[in-house]
mmCIF file of C-alpha atoms in Angstrom:
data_model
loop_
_atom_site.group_PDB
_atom_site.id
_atom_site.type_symbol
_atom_site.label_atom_id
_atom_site.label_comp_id
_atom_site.label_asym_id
_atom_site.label_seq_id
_atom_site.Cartn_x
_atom_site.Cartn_y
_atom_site.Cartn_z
ATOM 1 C CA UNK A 1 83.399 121.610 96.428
ATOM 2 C CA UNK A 2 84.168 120.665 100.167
ATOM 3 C CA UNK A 3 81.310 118.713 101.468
ATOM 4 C CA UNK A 4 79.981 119.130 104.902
ATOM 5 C CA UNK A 5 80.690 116.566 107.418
ATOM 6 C CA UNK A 6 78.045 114.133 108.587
ATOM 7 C CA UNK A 7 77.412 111.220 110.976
ATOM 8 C CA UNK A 8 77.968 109.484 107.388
ATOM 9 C CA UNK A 9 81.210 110.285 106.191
ATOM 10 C CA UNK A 10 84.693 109.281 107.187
ATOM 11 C CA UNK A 11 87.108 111.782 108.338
ATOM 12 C CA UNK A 12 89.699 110.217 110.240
ATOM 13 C CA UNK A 13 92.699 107.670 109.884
ATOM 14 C CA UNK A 14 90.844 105.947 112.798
ATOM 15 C CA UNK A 15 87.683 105.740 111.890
ATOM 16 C CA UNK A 16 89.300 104.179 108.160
ATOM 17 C CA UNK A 17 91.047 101.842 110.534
ATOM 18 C CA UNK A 18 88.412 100.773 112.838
ATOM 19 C CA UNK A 19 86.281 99.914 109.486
ATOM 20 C CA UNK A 20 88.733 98.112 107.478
ATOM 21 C CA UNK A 21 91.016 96.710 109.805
ATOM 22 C CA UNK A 22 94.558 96.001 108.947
ATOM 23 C CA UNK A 23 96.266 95.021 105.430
ATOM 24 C CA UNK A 24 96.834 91.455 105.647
ATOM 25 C CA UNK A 25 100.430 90.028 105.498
ATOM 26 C CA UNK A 26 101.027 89.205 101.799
ATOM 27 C CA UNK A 27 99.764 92.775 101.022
ATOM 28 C CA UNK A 28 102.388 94.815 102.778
ATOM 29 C CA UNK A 29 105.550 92.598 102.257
ATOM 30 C CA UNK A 30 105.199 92.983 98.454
ATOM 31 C CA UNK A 31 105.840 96.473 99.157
ATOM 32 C CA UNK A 32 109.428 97.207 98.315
ATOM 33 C CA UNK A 33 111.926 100.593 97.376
ATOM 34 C CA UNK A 34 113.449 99.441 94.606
ATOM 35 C CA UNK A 35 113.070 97.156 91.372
ATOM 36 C CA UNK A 36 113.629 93.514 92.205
ATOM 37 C CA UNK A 37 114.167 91.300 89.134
ATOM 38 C CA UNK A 38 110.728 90.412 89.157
ATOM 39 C CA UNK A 39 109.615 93.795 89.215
ATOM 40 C CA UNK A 40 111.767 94.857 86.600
ATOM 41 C CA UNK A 41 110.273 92.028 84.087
ATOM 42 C CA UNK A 42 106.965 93.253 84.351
ATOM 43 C CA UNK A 43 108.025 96.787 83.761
ATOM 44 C CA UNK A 44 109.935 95.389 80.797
ATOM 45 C CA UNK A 45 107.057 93.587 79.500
ATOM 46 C CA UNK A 46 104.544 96.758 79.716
ATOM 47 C CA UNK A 47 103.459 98.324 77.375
ATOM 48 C CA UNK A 48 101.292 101.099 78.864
ATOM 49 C CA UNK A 49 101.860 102.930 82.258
ATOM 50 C CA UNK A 50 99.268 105.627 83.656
ATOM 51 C CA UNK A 51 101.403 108.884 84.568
ATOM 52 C CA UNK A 52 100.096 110.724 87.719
ATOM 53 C CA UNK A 53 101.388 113.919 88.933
ATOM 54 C CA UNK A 54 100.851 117.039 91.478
ATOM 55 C CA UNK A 55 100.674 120.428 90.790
ATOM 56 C CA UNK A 56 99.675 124.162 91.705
ATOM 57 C CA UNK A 57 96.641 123.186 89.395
ATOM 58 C CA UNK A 58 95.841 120.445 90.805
ATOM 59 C CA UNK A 59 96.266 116.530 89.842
ATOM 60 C CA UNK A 60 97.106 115.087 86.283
ATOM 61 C CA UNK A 61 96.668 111.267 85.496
ATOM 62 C CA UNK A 62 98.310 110.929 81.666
ATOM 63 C CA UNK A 63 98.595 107.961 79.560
ATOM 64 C CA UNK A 64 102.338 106.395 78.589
ATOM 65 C CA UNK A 65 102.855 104.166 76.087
ATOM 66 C CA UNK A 66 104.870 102.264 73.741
ATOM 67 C CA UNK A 67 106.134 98.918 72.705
ATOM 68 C CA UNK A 68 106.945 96.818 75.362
ATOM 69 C CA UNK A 69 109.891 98.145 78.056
ATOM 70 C CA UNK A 70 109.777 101.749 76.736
ATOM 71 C CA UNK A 71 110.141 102.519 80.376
ATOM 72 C CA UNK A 72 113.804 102.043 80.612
ATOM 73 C CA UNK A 73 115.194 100.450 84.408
ATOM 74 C CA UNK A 74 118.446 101.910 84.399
ATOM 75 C CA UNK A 75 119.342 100.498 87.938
ATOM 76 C CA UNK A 76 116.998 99.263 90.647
ATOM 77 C CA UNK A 77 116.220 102.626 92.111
ATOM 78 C CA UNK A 78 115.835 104.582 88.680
ATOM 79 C CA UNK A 79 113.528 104.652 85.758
ATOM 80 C CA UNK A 80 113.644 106.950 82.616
ATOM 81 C CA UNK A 81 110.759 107.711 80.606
ATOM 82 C CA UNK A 82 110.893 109.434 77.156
ATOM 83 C CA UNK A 83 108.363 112.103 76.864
ATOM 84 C CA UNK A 84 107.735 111.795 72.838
ATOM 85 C CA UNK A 85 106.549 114.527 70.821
ATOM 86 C CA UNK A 86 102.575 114.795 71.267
ATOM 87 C CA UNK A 87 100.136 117.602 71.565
ATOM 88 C CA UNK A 88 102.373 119.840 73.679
ATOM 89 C CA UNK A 89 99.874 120.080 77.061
ATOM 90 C CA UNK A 90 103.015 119.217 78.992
ATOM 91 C CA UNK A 91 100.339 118.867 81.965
ATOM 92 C CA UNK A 92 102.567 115.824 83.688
ATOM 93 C CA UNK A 93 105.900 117.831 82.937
ATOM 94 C CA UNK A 94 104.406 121.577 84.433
ATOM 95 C CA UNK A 95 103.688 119.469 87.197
ATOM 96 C CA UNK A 96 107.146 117.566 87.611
ATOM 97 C CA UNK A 97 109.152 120.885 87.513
ATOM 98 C CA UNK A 98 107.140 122.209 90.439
ATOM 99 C CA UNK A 99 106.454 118.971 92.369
ATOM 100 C CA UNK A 100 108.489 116.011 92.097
ATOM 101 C CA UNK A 101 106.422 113.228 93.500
ATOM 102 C CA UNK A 102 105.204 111.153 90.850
ATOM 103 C CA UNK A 103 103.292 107.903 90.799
ATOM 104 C CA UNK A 104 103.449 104.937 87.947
ATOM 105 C CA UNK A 105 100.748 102.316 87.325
ATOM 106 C CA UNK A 106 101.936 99.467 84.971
ATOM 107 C CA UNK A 107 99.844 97.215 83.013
ATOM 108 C CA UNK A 108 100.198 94.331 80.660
ATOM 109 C CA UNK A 109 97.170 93.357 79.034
ATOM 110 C CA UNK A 110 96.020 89.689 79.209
ATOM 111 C CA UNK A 111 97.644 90.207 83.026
ATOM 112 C CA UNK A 112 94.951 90.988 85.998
ATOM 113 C CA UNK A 113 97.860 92.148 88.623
ATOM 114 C CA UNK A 114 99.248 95.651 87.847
ATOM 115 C CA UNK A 115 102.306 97.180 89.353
ATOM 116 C CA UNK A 116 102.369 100.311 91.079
ATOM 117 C CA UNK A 117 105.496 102.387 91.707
ATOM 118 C CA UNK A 118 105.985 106.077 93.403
ATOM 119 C CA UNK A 119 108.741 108.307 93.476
ATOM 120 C CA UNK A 120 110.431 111.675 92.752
ATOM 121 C CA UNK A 121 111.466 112.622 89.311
ATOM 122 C CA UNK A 122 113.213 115.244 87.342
ATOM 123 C CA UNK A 123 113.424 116.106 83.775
ATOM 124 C CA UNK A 124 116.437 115.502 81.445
ATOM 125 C CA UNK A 125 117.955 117.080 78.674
ATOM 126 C CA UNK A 126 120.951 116.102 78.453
ATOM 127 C CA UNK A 127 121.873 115.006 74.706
ATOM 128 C CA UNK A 128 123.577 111.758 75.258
ATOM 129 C CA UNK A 129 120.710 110.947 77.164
ATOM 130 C CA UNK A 130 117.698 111.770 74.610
ATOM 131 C CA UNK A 131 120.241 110.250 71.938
ATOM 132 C CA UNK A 132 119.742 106.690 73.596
ATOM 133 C CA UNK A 133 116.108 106.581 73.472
ATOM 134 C CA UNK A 134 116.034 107.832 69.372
ATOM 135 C CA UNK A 135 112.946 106.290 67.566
ATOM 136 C CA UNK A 136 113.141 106.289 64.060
ATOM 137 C CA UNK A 137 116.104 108.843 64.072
ATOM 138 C CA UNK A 138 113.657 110.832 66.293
ATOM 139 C CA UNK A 139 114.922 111.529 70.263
ATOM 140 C CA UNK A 140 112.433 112.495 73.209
ATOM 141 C CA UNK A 141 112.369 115.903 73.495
ATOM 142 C CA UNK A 142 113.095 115.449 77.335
ATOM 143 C CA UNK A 143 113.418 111.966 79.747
ATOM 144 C CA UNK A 144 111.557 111.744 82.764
ATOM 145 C CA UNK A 145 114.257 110.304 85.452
ATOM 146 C CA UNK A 146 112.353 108.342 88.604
ATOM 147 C CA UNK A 147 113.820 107.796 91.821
ATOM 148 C CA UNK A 148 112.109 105.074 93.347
ATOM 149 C CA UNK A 149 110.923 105.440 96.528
ATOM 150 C CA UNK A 150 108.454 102.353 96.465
ATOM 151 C CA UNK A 151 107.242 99.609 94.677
ATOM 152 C CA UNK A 152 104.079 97.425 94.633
ATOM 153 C CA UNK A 153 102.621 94.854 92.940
ATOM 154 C CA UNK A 154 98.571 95.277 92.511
ATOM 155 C CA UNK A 155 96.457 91.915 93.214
ATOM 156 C CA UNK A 156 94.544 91.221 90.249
ATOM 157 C CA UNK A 157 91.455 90.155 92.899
ATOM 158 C CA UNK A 158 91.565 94.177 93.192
ATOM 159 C CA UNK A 159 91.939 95.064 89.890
ATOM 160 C CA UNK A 160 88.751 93.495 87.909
ATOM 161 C CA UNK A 161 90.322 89.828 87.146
ATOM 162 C CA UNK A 162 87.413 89.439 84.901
ATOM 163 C CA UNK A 163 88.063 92.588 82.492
ATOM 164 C CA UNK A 164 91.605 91.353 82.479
ATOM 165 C CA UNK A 165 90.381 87.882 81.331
ATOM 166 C CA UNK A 166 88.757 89.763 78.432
ATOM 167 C CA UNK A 167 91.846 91.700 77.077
ATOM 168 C CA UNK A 168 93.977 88.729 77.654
ATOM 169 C CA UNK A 169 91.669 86.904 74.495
ATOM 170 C CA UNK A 170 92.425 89.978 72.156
ATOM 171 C CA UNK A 171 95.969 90.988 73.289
ATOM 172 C CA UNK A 172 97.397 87.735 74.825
ATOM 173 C CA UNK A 173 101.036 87.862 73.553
ATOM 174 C CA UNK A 174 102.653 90.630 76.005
ATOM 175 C CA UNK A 175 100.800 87.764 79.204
ATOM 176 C CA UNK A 176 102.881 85.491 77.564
ATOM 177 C CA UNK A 177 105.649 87.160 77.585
ATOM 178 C CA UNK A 178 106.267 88.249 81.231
ATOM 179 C CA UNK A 179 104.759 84.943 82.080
ATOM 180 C CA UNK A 180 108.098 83.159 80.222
ATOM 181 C CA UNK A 181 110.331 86.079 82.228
ATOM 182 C CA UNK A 182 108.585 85.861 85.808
ATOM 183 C CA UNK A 183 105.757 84.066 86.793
ATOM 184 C CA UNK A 184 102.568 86.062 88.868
ATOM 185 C CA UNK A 185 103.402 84.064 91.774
ATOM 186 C CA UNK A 186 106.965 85.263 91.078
ATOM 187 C CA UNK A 187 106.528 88.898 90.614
ATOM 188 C CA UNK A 188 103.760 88.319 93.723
ATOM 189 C CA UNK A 189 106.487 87.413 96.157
ATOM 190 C CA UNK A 190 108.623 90.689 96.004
ATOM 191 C CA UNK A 191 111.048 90.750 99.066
ATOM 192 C CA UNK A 192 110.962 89.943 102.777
ATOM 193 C CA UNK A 193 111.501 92.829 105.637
ATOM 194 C CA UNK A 194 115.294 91.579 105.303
ATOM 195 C CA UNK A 195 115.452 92.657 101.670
ATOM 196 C CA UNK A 196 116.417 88.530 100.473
ATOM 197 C CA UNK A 197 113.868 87.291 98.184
ATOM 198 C CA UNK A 198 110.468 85.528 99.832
ATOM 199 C CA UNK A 199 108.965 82.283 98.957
ATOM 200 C CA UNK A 200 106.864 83.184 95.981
ATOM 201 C CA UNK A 201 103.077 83.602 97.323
ATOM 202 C CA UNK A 202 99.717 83.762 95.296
ATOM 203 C CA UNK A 203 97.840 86.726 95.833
ATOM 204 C CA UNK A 204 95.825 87.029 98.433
ATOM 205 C CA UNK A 205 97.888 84.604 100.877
ATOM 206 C CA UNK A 206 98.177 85.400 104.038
#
């Protein structure tokens, strides 16, 4: 349904701009195109990712999960993700062939920040590939490869702190775990416009 334009609705990057202003400081240099090491904990600590695609069809937004790190960091600007066996919709995969852009959305529960990562991927068969990911003497059918184009970490003031607060009483031990790897204030501080490491920041600094 397109909707018809009105003195009410935004249509324009300038009249988003003139409304919201610009990002403050600590929001854009968290923004990075690869894994730092504090990126890569929290991706090693997750245990659930949210899958979104583009396609002819339209837009898919599918669930990932597994025990902690089964999204595999295989350098700094690549990520593999086994596609186990499942209910065959394929939706994120029909997708991928067609359109590579992909986006990633990592959570750990008991943890309010999330961590957001977009890129272009391809699909993988080769067998020494699907061989290293074998489950119970059980490989992926096929391994999603990422190419990271860009990586950010998601304040938790953004992302319902409160809800967080309430899975971190029934799920706490994956919090604790990327807490002992990288703090948030860590993970927070991503990289400066230089690429060295920055101060770590809390969220929200400016």
């Amino acid at each position: 349904m397109v909707r018809t334009a009105t003195p009410d609705t935004l249509t324009t990057i300038a009249e988003l701009e003139a409304l919201y202003g610009q990002p403050v400081e600590a929001a854009t240099v968290k923004e990075v195109d690869r894994i730092t090491p504090h990126y890569r904990a929290y991706i090693e600590a997750s245990p659930f990712a949210s899958l979104a695609t583009s396609g002819p069809e339209g837009l898919d937004c599918s669930p990932r999960g597994d025990k902690p790190g089964f999204v595999r960091v295989h350098d700094e600007k690549t990520l593999m993700l086994p596609d186990r066996r499942g209910n065959n919709r394929i939706d994120s995969l029909r997708n991928i062939v067609r359109d590579p852009r992909v986006a990633l959305l990592f959570l750990i529960p008991g943890v309010g920040n999330t961590l957001r990562v977009n890129g272009r991927a391809h699909l993988s068969v080769e067998p020494d590939l699907l061989a290293s990911f074998m489950v119970d003497d059980k490989p992926p059918r096929s391994v999603t490869v990422i190419e990271v184009d860009a990586v950010y970490l998601q304040c938790a003031r953004n992302c319902g702190t409160r809800h967080a607060m309430s899975i971190r009483k029934a799920c706490p031990a994956p919090a604790r775990s990327w807490r002992r790897s990288a703090t948030i204030a860590s993970a927070a501080s991503a990289t400066t416009a230089n690429g060295r490491d920055a101060p770590p920041r809390r969220c929200g600094d400016a």
